[in-house]
Coordinates of C-alpha atoms in Angstrom, one line a residue:
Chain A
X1 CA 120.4 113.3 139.1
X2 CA 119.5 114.5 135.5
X3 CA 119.8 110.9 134.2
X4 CA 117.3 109.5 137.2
X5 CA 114.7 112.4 136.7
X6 CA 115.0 111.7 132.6
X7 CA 114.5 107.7 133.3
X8 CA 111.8 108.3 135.4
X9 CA 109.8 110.7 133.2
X10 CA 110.2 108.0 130.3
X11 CA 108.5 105.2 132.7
X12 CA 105.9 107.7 133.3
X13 CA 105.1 108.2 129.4
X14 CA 105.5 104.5 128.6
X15 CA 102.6 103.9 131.2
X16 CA 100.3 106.2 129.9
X17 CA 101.1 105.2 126.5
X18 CA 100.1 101.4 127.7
X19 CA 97.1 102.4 129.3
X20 CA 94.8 102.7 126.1
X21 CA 96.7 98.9 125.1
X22 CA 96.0 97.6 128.5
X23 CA 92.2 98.6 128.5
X24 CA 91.3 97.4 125.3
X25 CA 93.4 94.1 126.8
X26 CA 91.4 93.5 129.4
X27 CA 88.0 94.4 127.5
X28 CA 89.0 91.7 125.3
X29 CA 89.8 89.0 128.4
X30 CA 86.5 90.0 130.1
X31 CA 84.7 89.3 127.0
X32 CA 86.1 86.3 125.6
X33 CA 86.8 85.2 129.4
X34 CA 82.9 85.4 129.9
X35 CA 81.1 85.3 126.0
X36 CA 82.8 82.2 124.6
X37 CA 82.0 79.6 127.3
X38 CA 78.6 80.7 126.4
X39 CA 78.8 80.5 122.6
X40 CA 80.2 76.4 123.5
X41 CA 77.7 76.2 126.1
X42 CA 74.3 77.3 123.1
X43 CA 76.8 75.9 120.5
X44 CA 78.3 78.2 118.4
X45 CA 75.9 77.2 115.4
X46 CA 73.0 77.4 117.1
X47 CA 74.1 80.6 118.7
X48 CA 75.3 82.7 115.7
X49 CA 72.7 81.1 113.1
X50 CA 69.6 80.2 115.4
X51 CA 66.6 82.1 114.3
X52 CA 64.8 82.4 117.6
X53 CA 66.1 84.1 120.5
X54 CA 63.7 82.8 123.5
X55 CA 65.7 82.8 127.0
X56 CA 63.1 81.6 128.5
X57 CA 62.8 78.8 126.8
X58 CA 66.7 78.5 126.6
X59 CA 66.5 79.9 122.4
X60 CA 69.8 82.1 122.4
X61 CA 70.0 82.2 118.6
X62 CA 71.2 85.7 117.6
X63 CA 71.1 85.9 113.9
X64 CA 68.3 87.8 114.0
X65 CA 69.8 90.9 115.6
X66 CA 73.1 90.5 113.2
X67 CA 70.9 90.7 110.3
X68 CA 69.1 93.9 112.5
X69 CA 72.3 95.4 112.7
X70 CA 73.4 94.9 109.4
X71 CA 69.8 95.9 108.2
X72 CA 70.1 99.0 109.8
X73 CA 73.5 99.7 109.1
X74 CA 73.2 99.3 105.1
X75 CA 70.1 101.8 105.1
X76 CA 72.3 103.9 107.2
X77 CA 75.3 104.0 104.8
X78 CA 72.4 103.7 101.6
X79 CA 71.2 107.6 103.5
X80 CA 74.4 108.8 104.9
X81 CA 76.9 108.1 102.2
X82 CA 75.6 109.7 98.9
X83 CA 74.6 113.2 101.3
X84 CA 77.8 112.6 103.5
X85 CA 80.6 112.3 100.2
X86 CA 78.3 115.3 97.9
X87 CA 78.7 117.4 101.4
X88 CA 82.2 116.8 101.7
X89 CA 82.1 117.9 97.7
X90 CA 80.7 120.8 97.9
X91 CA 82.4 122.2 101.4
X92 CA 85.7 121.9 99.8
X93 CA 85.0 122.5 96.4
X94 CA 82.4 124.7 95.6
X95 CA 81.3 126.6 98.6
X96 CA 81.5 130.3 99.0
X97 CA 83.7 131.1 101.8
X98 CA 81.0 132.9 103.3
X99 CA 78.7 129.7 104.0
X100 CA 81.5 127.7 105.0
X101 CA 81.6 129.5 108.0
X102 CA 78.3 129.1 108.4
X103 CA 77.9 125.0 107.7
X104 CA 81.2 123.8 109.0
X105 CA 80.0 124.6 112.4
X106 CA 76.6 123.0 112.0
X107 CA 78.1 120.3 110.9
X108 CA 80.1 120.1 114.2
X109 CA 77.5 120.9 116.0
X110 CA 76.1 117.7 114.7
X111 CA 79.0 115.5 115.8
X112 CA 78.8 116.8 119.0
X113 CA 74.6 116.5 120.1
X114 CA 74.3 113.3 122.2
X115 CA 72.7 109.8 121.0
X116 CA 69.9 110.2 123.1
X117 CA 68.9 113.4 122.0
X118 CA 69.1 112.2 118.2
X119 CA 66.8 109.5 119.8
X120 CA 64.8 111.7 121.2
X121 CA 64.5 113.8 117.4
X122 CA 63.7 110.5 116.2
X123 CA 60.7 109.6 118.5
X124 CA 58.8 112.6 118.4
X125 CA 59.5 113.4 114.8
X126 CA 60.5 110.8 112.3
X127 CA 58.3 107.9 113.9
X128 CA 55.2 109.6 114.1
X129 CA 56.0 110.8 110.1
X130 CA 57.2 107.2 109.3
X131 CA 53.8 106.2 110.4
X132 CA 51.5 108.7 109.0
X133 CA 52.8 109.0 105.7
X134 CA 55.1 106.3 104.9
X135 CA 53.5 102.7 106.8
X136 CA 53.4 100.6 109.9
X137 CA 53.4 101.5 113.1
X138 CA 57.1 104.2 113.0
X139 CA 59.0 102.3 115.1
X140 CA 60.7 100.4 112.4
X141 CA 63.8 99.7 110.3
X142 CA 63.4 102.7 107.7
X143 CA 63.3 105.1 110.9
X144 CA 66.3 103.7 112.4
X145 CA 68.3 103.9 109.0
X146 CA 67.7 107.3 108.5
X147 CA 68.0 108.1 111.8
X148 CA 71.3 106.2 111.8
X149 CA 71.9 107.9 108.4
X150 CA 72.0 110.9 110.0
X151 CA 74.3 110.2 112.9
X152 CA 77.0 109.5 110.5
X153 CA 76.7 112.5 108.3
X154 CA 79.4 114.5 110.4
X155 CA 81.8 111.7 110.3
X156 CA 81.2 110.9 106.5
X157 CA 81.4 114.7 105.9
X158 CA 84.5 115.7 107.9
X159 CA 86.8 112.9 107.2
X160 CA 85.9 112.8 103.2
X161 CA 86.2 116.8 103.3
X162 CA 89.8 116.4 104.9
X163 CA 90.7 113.5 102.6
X164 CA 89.5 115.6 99.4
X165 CA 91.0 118.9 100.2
X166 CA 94.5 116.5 100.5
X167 CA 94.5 115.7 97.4
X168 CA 97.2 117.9 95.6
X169 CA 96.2 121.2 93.3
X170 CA 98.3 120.1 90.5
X171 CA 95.9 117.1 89.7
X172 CA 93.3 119.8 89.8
X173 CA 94.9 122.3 87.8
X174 CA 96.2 119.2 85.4
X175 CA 92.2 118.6 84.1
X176 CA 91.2 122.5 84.1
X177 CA 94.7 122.3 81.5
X178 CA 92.8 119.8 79.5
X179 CA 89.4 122.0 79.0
X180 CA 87.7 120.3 81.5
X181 CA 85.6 122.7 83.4
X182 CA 85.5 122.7 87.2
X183 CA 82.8 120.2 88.1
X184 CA 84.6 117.7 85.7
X185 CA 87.8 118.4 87.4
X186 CA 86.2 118.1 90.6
X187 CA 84.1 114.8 90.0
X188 CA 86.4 113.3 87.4
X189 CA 90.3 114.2 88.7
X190 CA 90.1 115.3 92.6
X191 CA 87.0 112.6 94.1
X192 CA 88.8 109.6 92.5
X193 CA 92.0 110.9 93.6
X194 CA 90.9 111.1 97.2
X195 CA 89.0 107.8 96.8
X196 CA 90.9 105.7 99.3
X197 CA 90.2 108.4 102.0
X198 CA 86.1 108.6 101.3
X199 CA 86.0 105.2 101.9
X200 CA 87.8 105.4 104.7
X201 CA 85.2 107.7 106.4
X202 CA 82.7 105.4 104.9
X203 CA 84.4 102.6 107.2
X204 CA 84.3 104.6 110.0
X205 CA 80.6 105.5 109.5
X206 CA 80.0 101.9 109.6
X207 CA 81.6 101.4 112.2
X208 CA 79.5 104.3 114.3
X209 CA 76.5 103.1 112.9
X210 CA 76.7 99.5 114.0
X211 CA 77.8 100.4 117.5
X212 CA 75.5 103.2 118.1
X213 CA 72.8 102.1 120.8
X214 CA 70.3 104.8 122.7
X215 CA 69.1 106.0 120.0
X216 CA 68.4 102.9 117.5
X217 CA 66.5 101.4 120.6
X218 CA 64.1 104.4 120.7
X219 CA 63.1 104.1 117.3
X220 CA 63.2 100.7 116.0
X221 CA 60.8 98.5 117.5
X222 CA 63.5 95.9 118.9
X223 CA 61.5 92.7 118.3
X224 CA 63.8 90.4 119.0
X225 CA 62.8 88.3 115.7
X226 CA 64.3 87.7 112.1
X227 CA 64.0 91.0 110.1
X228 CA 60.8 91.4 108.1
X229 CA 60.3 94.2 106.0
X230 CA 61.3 98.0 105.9
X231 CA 58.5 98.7 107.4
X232 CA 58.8 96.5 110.2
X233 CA 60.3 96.5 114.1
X234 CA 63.5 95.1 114.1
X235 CA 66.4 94.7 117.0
X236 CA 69.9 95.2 116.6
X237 CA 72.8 93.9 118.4
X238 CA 73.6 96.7 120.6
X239 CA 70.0 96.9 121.5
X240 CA 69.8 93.3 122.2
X241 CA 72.4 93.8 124.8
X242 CA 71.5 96.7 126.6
X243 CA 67.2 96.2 126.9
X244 CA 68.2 92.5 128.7
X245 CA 71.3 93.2 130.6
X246 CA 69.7 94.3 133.5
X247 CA 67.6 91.7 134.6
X248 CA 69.5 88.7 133.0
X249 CA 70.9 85.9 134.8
X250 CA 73.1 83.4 134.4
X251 CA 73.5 81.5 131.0
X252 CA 71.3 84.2 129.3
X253 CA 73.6 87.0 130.8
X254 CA 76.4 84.8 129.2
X255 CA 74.4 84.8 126.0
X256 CA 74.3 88.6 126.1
X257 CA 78.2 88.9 126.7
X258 CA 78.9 86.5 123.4
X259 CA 76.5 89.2 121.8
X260 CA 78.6 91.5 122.9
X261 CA 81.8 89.5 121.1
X262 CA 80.2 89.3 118.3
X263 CA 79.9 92.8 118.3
X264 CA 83.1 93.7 119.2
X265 CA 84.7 91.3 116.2
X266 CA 82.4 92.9 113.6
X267 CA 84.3 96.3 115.0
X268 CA 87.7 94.6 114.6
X269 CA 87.0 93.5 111.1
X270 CA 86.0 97.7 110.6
X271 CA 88.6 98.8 112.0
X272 CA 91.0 96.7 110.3
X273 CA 89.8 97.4 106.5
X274 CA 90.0 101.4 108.2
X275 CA 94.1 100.7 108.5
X276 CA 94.4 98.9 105.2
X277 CA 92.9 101.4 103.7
X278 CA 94.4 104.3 105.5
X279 CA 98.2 101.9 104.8
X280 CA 96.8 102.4 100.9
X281 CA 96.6 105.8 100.9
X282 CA 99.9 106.7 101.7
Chain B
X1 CA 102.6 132.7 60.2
X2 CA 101.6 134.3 63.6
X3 CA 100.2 131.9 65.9
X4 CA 99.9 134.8 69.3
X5 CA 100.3 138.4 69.4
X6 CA 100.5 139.7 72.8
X7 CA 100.1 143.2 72.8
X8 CA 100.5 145.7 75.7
X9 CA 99.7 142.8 78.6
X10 CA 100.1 143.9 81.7
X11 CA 99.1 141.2 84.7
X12 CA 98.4 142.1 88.2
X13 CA 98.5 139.2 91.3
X14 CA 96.5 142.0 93.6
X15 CA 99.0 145.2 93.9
X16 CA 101.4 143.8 92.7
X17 CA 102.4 144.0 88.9
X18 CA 103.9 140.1 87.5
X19 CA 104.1 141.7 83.6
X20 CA 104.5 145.2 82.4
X21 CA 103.4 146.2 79.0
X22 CA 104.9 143.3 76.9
X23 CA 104.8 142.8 73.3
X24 CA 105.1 139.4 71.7
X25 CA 104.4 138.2 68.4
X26 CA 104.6 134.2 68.6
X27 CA 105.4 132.1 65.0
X28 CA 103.1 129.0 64.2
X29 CA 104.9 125.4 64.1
X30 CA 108.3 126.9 65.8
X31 CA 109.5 126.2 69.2
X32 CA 109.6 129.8 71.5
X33 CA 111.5 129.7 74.7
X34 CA 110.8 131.5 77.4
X35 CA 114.5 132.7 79.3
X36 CA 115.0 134.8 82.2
X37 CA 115.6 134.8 86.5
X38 CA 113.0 133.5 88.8
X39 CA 110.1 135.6 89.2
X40 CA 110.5 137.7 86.5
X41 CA 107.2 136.4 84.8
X42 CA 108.0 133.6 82.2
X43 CA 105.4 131.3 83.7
X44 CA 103.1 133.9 84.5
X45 CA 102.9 134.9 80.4
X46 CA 102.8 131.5 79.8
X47 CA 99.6 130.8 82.2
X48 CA 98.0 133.5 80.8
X49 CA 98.0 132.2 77.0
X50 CA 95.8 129.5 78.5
X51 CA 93.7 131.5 81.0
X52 CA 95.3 128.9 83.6
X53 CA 95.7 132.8 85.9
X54 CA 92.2 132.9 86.3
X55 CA 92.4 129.8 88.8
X56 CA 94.5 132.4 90.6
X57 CA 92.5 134.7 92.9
X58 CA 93.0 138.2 92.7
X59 CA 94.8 138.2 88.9
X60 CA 94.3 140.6 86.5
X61 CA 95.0 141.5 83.0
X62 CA 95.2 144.7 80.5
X63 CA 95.5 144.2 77.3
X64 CA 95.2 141.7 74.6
X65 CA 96.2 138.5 73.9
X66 CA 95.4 137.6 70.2
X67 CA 95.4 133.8 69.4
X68 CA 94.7 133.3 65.2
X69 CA 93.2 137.0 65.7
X70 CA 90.6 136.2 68.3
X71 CA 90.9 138.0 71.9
X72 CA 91.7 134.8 74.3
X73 CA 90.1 137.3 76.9
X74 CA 86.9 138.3 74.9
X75 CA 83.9 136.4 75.0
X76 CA 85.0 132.7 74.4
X77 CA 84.8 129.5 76.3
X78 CA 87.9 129.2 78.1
X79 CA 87.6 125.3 78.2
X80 CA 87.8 124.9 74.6
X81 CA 90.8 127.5 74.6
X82 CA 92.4 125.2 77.0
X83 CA 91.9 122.1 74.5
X84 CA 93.4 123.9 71.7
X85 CA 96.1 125.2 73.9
X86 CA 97.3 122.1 76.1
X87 CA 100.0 122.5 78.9
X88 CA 102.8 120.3 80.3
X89 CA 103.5 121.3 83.9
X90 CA 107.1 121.6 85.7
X91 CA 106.2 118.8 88.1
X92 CA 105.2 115.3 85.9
X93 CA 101.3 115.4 86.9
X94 CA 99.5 112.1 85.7
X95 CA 96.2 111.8 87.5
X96 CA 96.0 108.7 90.0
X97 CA 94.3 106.3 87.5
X98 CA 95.5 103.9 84.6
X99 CA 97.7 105.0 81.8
X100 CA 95.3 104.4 79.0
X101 CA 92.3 106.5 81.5
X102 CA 95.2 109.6 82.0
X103 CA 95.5 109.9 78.2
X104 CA 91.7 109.1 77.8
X105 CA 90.5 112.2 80.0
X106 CA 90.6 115.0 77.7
X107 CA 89.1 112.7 74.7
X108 CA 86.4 111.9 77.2
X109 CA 86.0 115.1 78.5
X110 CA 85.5 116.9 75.1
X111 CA 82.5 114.4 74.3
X112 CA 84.4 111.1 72.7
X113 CA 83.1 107.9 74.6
X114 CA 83.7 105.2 71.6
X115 CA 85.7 102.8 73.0
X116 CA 87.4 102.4 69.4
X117 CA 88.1 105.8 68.9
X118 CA 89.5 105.8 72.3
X119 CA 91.6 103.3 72.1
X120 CA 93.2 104.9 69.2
X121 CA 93.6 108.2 70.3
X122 CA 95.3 106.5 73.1
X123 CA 98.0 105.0 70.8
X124 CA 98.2 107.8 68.2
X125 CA 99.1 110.3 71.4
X126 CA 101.3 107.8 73.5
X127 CA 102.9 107.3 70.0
X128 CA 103.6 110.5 69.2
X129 CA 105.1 110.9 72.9
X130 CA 107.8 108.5 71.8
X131 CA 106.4 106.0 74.5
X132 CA 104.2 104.0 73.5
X133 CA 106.5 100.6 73.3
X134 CA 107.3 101.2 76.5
X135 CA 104.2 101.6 78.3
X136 CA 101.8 99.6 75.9
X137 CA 101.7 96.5 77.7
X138 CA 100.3 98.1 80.9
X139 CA 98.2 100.4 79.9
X140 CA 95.3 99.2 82.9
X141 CA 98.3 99.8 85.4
X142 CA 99.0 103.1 87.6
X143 CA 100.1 106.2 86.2
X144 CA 102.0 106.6 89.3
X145 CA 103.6 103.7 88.8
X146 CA 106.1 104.6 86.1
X147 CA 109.5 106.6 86.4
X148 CA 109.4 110.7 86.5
X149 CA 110.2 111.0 82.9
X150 CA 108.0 108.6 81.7
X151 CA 105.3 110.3 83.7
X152 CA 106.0 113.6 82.6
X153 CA 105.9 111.6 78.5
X154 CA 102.4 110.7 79.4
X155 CA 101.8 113.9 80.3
X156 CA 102.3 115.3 77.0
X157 CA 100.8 112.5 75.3
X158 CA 97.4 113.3 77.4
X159 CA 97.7 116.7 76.4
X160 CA 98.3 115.7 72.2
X161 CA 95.0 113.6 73.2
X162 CA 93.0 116.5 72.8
X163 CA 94.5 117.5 69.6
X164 CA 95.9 120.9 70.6
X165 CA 97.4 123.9 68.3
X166 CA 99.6 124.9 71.2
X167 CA 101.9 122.9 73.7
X168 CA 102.7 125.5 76.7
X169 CA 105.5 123.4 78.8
X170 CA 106.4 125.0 81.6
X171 CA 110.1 123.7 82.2
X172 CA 109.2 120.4 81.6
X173 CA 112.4 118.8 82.6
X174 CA 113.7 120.5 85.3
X175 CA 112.5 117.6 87.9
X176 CA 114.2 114.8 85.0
X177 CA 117.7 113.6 84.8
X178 CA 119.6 114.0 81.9
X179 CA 118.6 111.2 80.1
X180 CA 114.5 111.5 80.8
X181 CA 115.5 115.0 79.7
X182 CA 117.0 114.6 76.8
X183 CA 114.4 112.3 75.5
X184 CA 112.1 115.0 76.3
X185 CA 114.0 117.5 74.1
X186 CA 114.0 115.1 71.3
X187 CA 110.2 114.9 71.6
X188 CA 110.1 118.8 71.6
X189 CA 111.8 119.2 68.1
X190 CA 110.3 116.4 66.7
X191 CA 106.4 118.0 68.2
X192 CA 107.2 121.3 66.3
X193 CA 106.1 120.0 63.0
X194 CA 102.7 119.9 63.9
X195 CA 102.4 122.1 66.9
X196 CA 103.3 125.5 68.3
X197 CA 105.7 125.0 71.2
X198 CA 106.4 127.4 73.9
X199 CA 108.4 126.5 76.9
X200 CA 109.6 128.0 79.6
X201 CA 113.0 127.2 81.0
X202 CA 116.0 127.5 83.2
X203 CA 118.3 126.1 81.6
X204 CA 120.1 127.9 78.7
X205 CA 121.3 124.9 76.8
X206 CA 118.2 123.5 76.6
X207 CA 116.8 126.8 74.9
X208 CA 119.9 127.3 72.7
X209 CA 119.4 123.3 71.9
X210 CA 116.0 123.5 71.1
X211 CA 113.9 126.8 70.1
X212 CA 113.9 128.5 67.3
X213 CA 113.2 132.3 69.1
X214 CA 114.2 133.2 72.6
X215 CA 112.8 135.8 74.8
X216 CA 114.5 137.1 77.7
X217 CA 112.4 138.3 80.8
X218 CA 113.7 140.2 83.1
X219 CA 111.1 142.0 86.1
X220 CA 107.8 141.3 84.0
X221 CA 109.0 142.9 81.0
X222 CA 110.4 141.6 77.7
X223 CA 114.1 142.7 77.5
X224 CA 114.8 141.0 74.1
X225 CA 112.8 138.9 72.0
X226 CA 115.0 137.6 68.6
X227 CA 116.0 134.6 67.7
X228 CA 117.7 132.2 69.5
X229 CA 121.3 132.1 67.5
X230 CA 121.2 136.2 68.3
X231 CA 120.2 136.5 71.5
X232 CA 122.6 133.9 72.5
X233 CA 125.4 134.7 70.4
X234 CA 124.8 138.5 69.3
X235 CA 122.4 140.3 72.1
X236 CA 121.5 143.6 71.5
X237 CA 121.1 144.6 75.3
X238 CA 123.2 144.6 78.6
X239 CA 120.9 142.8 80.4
X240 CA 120.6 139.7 78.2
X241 CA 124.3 139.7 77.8
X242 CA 124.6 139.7 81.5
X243 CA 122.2 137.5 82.3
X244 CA 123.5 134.7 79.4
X245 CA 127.5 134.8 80.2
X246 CA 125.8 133.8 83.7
X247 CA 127.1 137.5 85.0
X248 CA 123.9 137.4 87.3
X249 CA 120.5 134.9 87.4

């Protein structure tokens, strides 16, 4: 009876443990099922290196919106890293206990406010800045890095924070034996020590950057064109995807679903250097 | 010639009191061990010749410790006590980085950037470690990637870097096996020409081997302080003669 109810149990945690295998499974067959007839049908050439995306006129070249996204993403990572990493520094490093508990959970807080409320942030404030002080007309790539930039602060901060407060107090206390005073230890012994775990959360801010949607589209322009300037509109992947889904037919609804492949191997590639870094570490 | 003179130091971790009133006088170019049970305060007098209790909330000292007549507590920069007072830790601690960059830290951090002088510090120090054949072909490789006692070599060798009076070692061989260890002790007696040793340790053969003055801790105070041939073969109190016929520790 024991032995039915124990086999049982263990089929019941072996399916849940598939389920999360299964769905990224079948994401991948819908995908590739429906996106790479589509790249053979445009050609895979002309599809991931043609400069004009015209559906109408059966152009389904998407180079310009990889370039958007990795535009955006770089200016993202350019904002977000140096502020994430010297965050991270300071939480575990030099901050009075007092603040801690005051930014920790602002910085959670941060995680936790939804895409389209950043989006929102960045319409009404950072485009209409952008604009005034700064050049064209706001809704451009500059806003949509630093919005971006932003977004990734709390995983930048949070995962560097963990991966430097890991790193083990003798190293610490070996350079403060030395004479070297705490910042030294701190920027000399302890952030190359934990090195392998900022760039993980580097990674993974990529990785959130490039997939992030809602709120890139409110703030960057999406011309569906090659990039032209900081200063300029530009579209991204994701916000290719989403602005034509709905009223796309047939081979430009393919198109969309190879966009989305694309996408989805540039994530793969992410979160593969994320495990070979992560296998480093240890 | 007097090198430290520790006089009335008592040390506080909050409440409670690591080191009661003890009185040391510590000889220039000789090698001091440090002898008693667990927790009876060895490593905590030994931190405290380097300041290395401050990084320890809630320490606190009375009284003076006296190093070539000037109060290590008065008003002096701690970091340039620390490079005239080096330490070797209990557990080998090489930083994650190349060999030649662990030896090159405290050089660098004291203001030397020339990669000439660098590179010669480097061998000078890893010399007198007594491992620099050993490791000189891959100086651009790991630290980590060498055996314990090689590692915990280095680590002295990174702390000669700096040119220090003092070598603190708090049992520095008591993660080694035999062999790493008693390479270690070679080092040791040959290091006492030019520097001030004091080590801590556990082991009793290695302080009778080695040092030239024992003192025997026992609850934060001093018990006996003589050197080593007395205390080990002529002690003048109970406790010491207890604790070194193995009667209890």
């Amino acid at each position: 009876m024991l032995k039915k109810k124990e086999q049982f149990m263990r089929l019941i945690f072996l399916f849940s443990a598939c389920t999360s295998i299964i769905a990224v499974f079948l994401i991948c067959i819908f995908l590739f099922a429906n996106g790479i007839p589509a790249m053979s049908k445009i050609g895979v050439f002309n599809f991931l290196l043609g400069k004009n995306w015209k559906p109408s006129n059966a152009l389904f070249g998407i180079l310009p919106m990889i370039l958007g996204s990795i535009y955006v993403t770089a200016g993202a990572i350019l904002i977000g890293v140096p502020i994430g990493v010297l965050t991270a520094m300071y939480l575990s490093l030099f901050c009075p206990k007092k603040l801690y508990r005051l930014i920790k959970p602002a910085i959670e807080l941060l995680a936790g406010i939804p895409s389209v409320v950043y989006g929102f942030f960045g319409l009404v404030v950072l485009v209409p800045f952008i604009r005034n002080y700064i050049g064209g007309n706001g809704s451009v790539m500059l806003t949509a890095s630093i919005l971006l930039g932003m977004m990734i602060l709390p995983t930048i901060i949070n995962v560097s924070e963990s991966a430097i407060r890991a790193v083990p107090s003798n190293y610490y206390e070996g350079g403060r034996a030395l004479g070297a005073s705490h910042e030294r230890s701190a920027f000399f012994v302890i952030l190359p020590a934990a090195k392998s775990g900022v760039f993980a959360s580097i990674v993974l801010g990529v990785g959130r950057a490039i997939g992030e949607t809602m709120a890139v589209i409110m703030v960057a322009g999406n011309q569906a064109r090659m990039p032209k300037g900081l200063l300029k509109g530009v579209r991204t992947l994701t916000a290719n995807i989403v602005i034509e889904m709905g009223y796309a037919a047939d081979l430009h609804r393919e198109a969309l679903i190879a966009t989305a492949v694309v996408l989805f191997i540039f994530i793969l590639i992410i979160n593969l250097s994320f495990s070979l870094l992560n296998r480093k570490s240890i | 010639m007097e090198k430290f003179k520790i006089t009335d130091l008592d040390l506080y971790y909050g409440t409670f009191k690591a080191l009661i009133k003890v009185n040391l006088t510590i000889e220039a170019n000789q090698i001091t061990a440090f002898i008693g049970p667990s927790g009876c305060g060895k490593s905590t007098l030994l931190k405290s010749l380097n300041r290395m209790n401050d990084l320890i909330e809630g320490c606190r000292i009375d009284g003076n410790v006296l190093l070539d007549g000037e109060d290590i507590y008065g008003n002096i920069d701690v970091n340039l006590l620390r490079k005239r007072v080096g330490m070797v830790f209990q557990k080998p601690n090489p930083f994650p980085m190349s060999i030649y960059d662990n030896v090159a830290y405290g050089p660098r951090t004291h203001g030397i950037h020339s990669k000439i002088k660098l590179d010669e510090i480097v061998e000078t120090s890893l010399r007198n470690a007594a491992i620099w054949d050993e490791l000189k072909d891959r100086l651009k490789k790991s630290a980590l990637g060498i055996s314990g006692g090689q590692q915990q070599r280095l680590c002295i060798a990174r702390a000669l870097a700096v040119q220090p009076e003092v070598l603190l070692m708090d049992e520095p061989t008591s993660a080694l096996d035999p062999i790493s260890t008693s390479k270690i002790e070679d080092l040791i007696s040959e290091l006492k020409e030019r520097y001030t040793i004091i080590i801590v340790t556990h082991n009793m053969q290695q302080a009778v081997r080695i040092s030239d003055k024992t003192a025997f801790f026992l609850l934060g105070q001093v018990i006996e302080y003589d050197t080593t041939e007395n205390i080990f073969s002529n002690p003048r109190q109970k406790e010491t003669e207890d604790y070194i016929t193995g009667r209890f520790g």
